[in-house]
Short mmCIF file of C-alpha atoms in Angstrom, two decimals:
data_model
loop_
_atom_site.label_atom_id
_atom_site.label_comp_id
_atom_site.label_asym_id
_atom_site.label_seq_id
_atom_site.Cartn_x
_atom_site.Cartn_y
_atom_site.Cartn_z
CA LYS A 1 22.88 20.51 22.24
CA GLN A 2 19.28 19.32 22.12
CA GLU A 3 18.76 15.68 23.06
CA VAL A 4 15.46 13.83 22.88
CA THR A 5 14.83 10.71 24.93
CA GLN A 6 11.89 8.35 24.79
CA ILE A 7 10.87 5.97 27.53
CA PRO A 8 10.15 3.10 27.42
CA ALA A 9 12.10 1.80 24.44
CA ALA A 10 9.56 -0.99 24.00
CA LEU A 11 6.15 -1.73 25.41
CA SER A 12 3.79 -4.69 25.14
CA VAL A 13 0.20 -4.34 26.35
CA PRO A 14 -3.05 -6.29 26.02
CA GLU A 15 -5.73 -4.93 23.74
CA GLY A 16 -8.01 -2.35 25.34
CA GLU A 17 -5.44 -0.97 27.75
CA ASN A 18 -4.79 2.75 28.06
CA LEU A 19 -1.12 3.64 27.82
CA VAL A 20 1.30 6.54 28.02
CA LEU A 21 4.46 7.08 26.03
CA ASN A 22 7.02 9.53 27.32
CA CYS A 23 9.32 11.97 25.57
CA SER A 24 11.81 14.31 27.21
CA PHE A 25 14.06 16.98 25.74
CA THR A 26 16.97 18.86 27.23
CA ASP A 27 16.50 22.35 25.77
CA SER A 28 13.12 24.01 26.28
CA ALA A 29 13.71 26.47 23.42
CA ILE A 30 11.59 24.64 20.88
CA TYR A 31 9.13 25.79 18.25
CA ASN A 32 6.97 22.71 18.41
CA LEU A 33 6.92 19.02 19.21
CA GLN A 34 5.50 16.39 16.91
CA TRP A 35 4.53 12.78 17.47
CA PHE A 36 4.90 10.34 14.58
CA ARG A 37 4.01 6.74 13.98
CA GLN A 38 6.26 4.46 11.92
CA ASP A 39 5.35 0.97 10.77
CA PRO A 40 8.26 -1.42 10.08
CA GLY A 41 10.24 -0.40 7.00
CA LYS A 42 7.82 2.41 6.23
CA GLY A 43 7.81 6.18 6.32
CA LEU A 44 6.55 8.34 9.17
CA THR A 45 2.94 9.37 9.70
CA SER A 46 2.34 12.55 11.64
CA LEU A 47 -0.05 12.02 14.54
CA LEU A 48 -0.10 15.25 16.52
CA LEU A 49 1.73 18.56 16.45
CA ILE A 50 1.90 20.73 19.56
CA GLN A 51 3.05 24.31 19.22
CA SER A 52 5.35 25.65 21.92
CA SER A 53 2.53 27.86 23.20
CA GLN A 54 0.10 24.95 23.55
CA ARG A 55 -0.31 22.44 26.37
CA GLU A 56 -2.04 19.60 24.54
CA GLN A 57 -3.56 18.32 21.31
CA THR A 58 -6.12 15.61 20.75
CA SER A 59 -7.01 13.44 17.80
CA GLY A 60 -9.43 10.58 18.27
CA ARG A 61 -7.99 8.17 20.84
CA LEU A 62 -4.72 10.09 21.00
CA ASN A 63 -3.86 12.93 23.33
CA ALA A 64 -0.47 14.59 23.48
CA SER A 65 0.64 16.98 26.19
CA LEU A 66 3.57 19.35 26.36
CA ASP A 67 5.30 20.84 29.38
CA LYS A 68 8.07 22.98 27.97
CA SER A 69 9.42 24.12 31.31
CA SER A 70 10.13 20.56 32.41
CA GLY A 71 11.09 19.39 28.92
CA ARG A 72 8.47 16.68 28.73
CA SER A 73 5.74 15.45 26.45
CA THR A 74 3.43 12.47 26.76
CA LEU A 75 1.37 10.63 24.20
CA TYR A 76 -1.71 9.00 25.68
CA ILE A 77 -3.39 6.24 23.71
CA ALA A 78 -6.85 5.21 24.89
CA ALA A 79 -8.32 1.76 24.41
CA SER A 80 -5.35 0.40 22.51
CA GLN A 81 -5.90 -1.87 19.50
CA PRO A 82 -3.62 -4.34 17.68
CA GLY A 83 -3.55 -1.88 14.78
CA ASP A 84 -1.78 0.59 17.06
CA SER A 85 1.30 -1.63 17.04
CA ALA A 86 4.13 0.45 15.59
CA THR A 87 7.07 2.58 16.63
CA TYR A 88 6.14 5.98 18.00
CA LEU A 89 8.64 8.80 17.56
CA CYS A 90 8.63 12.25 19.05
CA ALA A 91 10.52 15.07 17.39
CA VAL A 92 11.27 18.62 18.47
CA ASP A 93 11.70 21.51 16.08
CA THR A 94 14.49 23.73 17.35
CA GLY A 95 14.24 26.20 14.49
CA GLY A 96 16.52 26.64 11.51
CA PHE A 97 14.99 23.51 10.01
CA LYS A 98 16.52 21.35 12.69
CA THR A 99 14.21 18.60 13.80
CA ILE A 100 15.63 16.27 16.43
CA PHE A 101 14.03 12.85 16.81
CA GLY A 102 13.92 10.54 19.80
CA ALA A 103 14.86 6.90 19.33
CA GLY A 104 11.22 5.85 19.53
CA THR A 105 9.05 3.52 21.56
CA ARG A 106 8.16 0.21 19.94
CA LEU A 107 4.59 -0.63 20.90
CA PHE A 108 3.02 -4.07 20.58
CA VAL A 109 -0.66 -4.45 21.36
CA LYS A 110 -1.70 -8.07 21.88
CA ALA A 111 -5.10 -9.23 20.69
CA ASP B 1 -3.27 15.81 -2.02
CA THR B 2 -1.24 15.36 1.17
CA GLU B 3 1.17 12.85 -0.24
CA VAL B 4 4.92 12.77 -0.62
CA THR B 5 6.04 10.17 -3.15
CA GLN B 6 9.44 8.56 -3.39
CA THR B 7 11.00 6.39 -6.05
CA PRO B 8 12.31 3.80 -6.16
CA LYS B 9 10.95 1.90 -3.16
CA HIS B 10 13.98 -0.36 -3.07
CA LEU B 11 17.46 0.03 -4.54
CA VAL B 12 20.47 -2.26 -4.57
CA MET B 13 23.70 -0.78 -5.84
CA GLY B 14 27.39 -1.53 -5.94
CA MET B 15 30.01 0.77 -4.52
CA THR B 16 31.00 1.98 -8.00
CA ASN B 17 27.48 2.77 -9.18
CA LYS B 18 25.81 6.13 -9.60
CA LYS B 19 22.13 6.28 -8.78
CA SER B 20 19.51 8.84 -7.83
CA LEU B 21 16.60 8.86 -5.41
CA LYS B 22 13.58 10.97 -6.27
CA CYS B 23 11.00 12.72 -4.14
CA GLU B 24 7.93 14.66 -5.22
CA GLN B 25 5.16 16.61 -3.51
CA HIS B 26 2.31 18.71 -4.86
CA MET B 27 1.18 20.38 -1.67
CA GLY B 28 2.88 23.66 -2.50
CA HIS B 29 5.35 23.17 0.31
CA ARG B 30 8.50 25.23 0.01
CA ALA B 31 10.72 23.16 2.31
CA MET B 32 11.88 19.65 1.49
CA TYR B 33 14.14 17.37 3.47
CA TRP B 34 16.24 14.24 3.14
CA TYR B 35 16.66 12.02 6.18
CA LYS B 36 18.67 8.84 6.67
CA GLN B 37 17.37 6.18 9.02
CA LYS B 38 19.30 3.11 10.11
CA ALA B 39 17.45 0.13 11.55
CA LYS B 40 15.94 0.80 14.98
CA LYS B 41 17.38 4.30 15.01
CA PRO B 42 15.67 7.68 14.64
CA PRO B 43 15.84 9.57 11.35
CA GLU B 44 18.83 11.86 10.96
CA LEU B 45 18.53 15.02 8.91
CA MET B 46 20.84 15.16 5.89
CA PHE B 47 19.71 18.14 3.80
CA VAL B 48 17.04 20.81 3.75
CA TYR B 49 15.90 22.87 0.80
CA SER B 50 13.86 25.90 1.69
CA TYR B 51 12.78 28.14 -1.14
CA GLU B 52 15.43 26.34 -3.21
CA LYS B 53 18.15 27.33 -0.73
CA LEU B 54 20.18 24.41 0.56
CA SER B 55 21.14 23.73 4.17
CA ILE B 56 23.51 20.85 4.83
CA ASN B 57 24.20 18.66 7.84
CA GLU B 58 27.97 18.97 7.78
CA SER B 59 28.45 15.37 8.88
CA VAL B 60 26.98 14.07 5.61
CA PRO B 61 29.75 12.84 3.25
CA SER B 62 30.12 14.33 -0.21
CA ARG B 63 29.14 11.08 -1.90
CA PHE B 64 25.57 12.26 -1.26
CA SER B 65 24.53 15.19 -3.43
CA PRO B 66 21.07 16.78 -3.27
CA GLU B 67 19.39 18.57 -6.12
CA CYS B 68 16.19 20.60 -6.18
CA PRO B 69 15.10 21.08 -9.82
CA ASN B 70 11.97 22.92 -8.71
CA SER B 71 9.88 23.44 -5.60
CA SER B 72 8.01 20.15 -6.08
CA LEU B 73 10.97 17.87 -6.73
CA LEU B 74 13.94 16.80 -4.68
CA ASN B 75 16.62 14.37 -5.82
CA LEU B 76 19.43 12.71 -3.95
CA HIS B 77 22.34 11.69 -6.14
CA LEU B 78 24.45 8.80 -4.91
CA HIS B 79 28.00 8.07 -5.99
CA ALA B 80 30.66 5.71 -4.67
CA LEU B 81 28.62 4.73 -1.64
CA GLN B 82 29.84 2.47 1.14
CA PRO B 83 28.05 -0.54 2.68
CA GLU B 84 27.44 1.51 5.83
CA ASP B 85 25.27 3.85 3.74
CA SER B 86 22.65 1.10 3.53
CA ALA B 87 19.56 2.53 5.22
CA LEU B 88 16.04 3.83 4.70
CA TYR B 89 16.13 7.25 3.04
CA LEU B 90 13.15 9.38 3.87
CA CYS B 91 11.98 12.50 2.12
CA ALA B 92 9.71 15.02 3.81
CA SER B 93 8.15 18.35 3.02
CA SER B 94 6.64 21.14 5.05
CA GLN B 95 5.18 24.56 4.61
CA VAL B 96 7.42 27.24 6.04
CA SER B 97 5.22 29.34 8.29
CA GLY B 98 6.91 30.67 11.40
CA GLY B 99 7.16 27.46 13.37
CA GLN B 100 3.69 26.22 12.51
CA GLU B 101 4.86 23.46 10.27
CA THR B 102 3.95 19.82 10.05
CA GLN B 103 6.36 17.61 8.22
CA TYR B 104 4.84 15.14 5.78
CA PHE B 105 6.98 12.10 5.10
CA GLY B 106 7.20 9.86 2.08
CA PRO B 107 7.31 6.06 2.37
CA GLY B 108 11.06 5.98 1.95
CA THR B 109 13.57 4.27 -0.30
CA ARG B 110 15.29 1.25 1.19
CA LEU B 111 18.88 1.28 -0.06
CA LEU B 112 21.31 -1.61 0.07
CA VAL B 113 24.93 -1.01 -0.90
CA LEU B 114 26.93 -4.11 -1.72
#
């Protein structure tokens, strides 16, 4: 059974700091891994999608990496801003329309 | 248009009520999903419609009933809900293309069952 774990559960950093969010999964047989952002009480916004054959994806200040063999992904946020404060979720697509989410990392960036 | 819309945004209902949640997308996606999310928990998949074919998470109780009138619309019919069903209900859509899919989520409907 696929399990997705995110560490840390919560993180508070000063503005401008670079940070890394971690995601691990137990079964390496995945189609892709996706990072989402969720603001309180809101829906999910897709940030980056990494196919199983890819090692990383970049979008602006965000960089996501994927190491399937070790069951790990990281989301790197450069020069964090208060507007980055949100919950970040990673999700793995195991095929058959089964997307398994991690519990998320709640990020707070202090001005 | 990369938007998934959901109505209503908020819903309060009693345990004897019947209500429906609606979801709509015009991106031509052929897969649509319902998720349930409790506070500070990850979303949990409830139903998937792909090319109008339904897949069910077997742990979802029968008081939730999905309906897909066409490829752009997805409803979730609610009947005789329990207070523990109070949650954020998220709809998503994606294009089915051999694993190269990005799910687009709507803003959600916040449901409170009294």
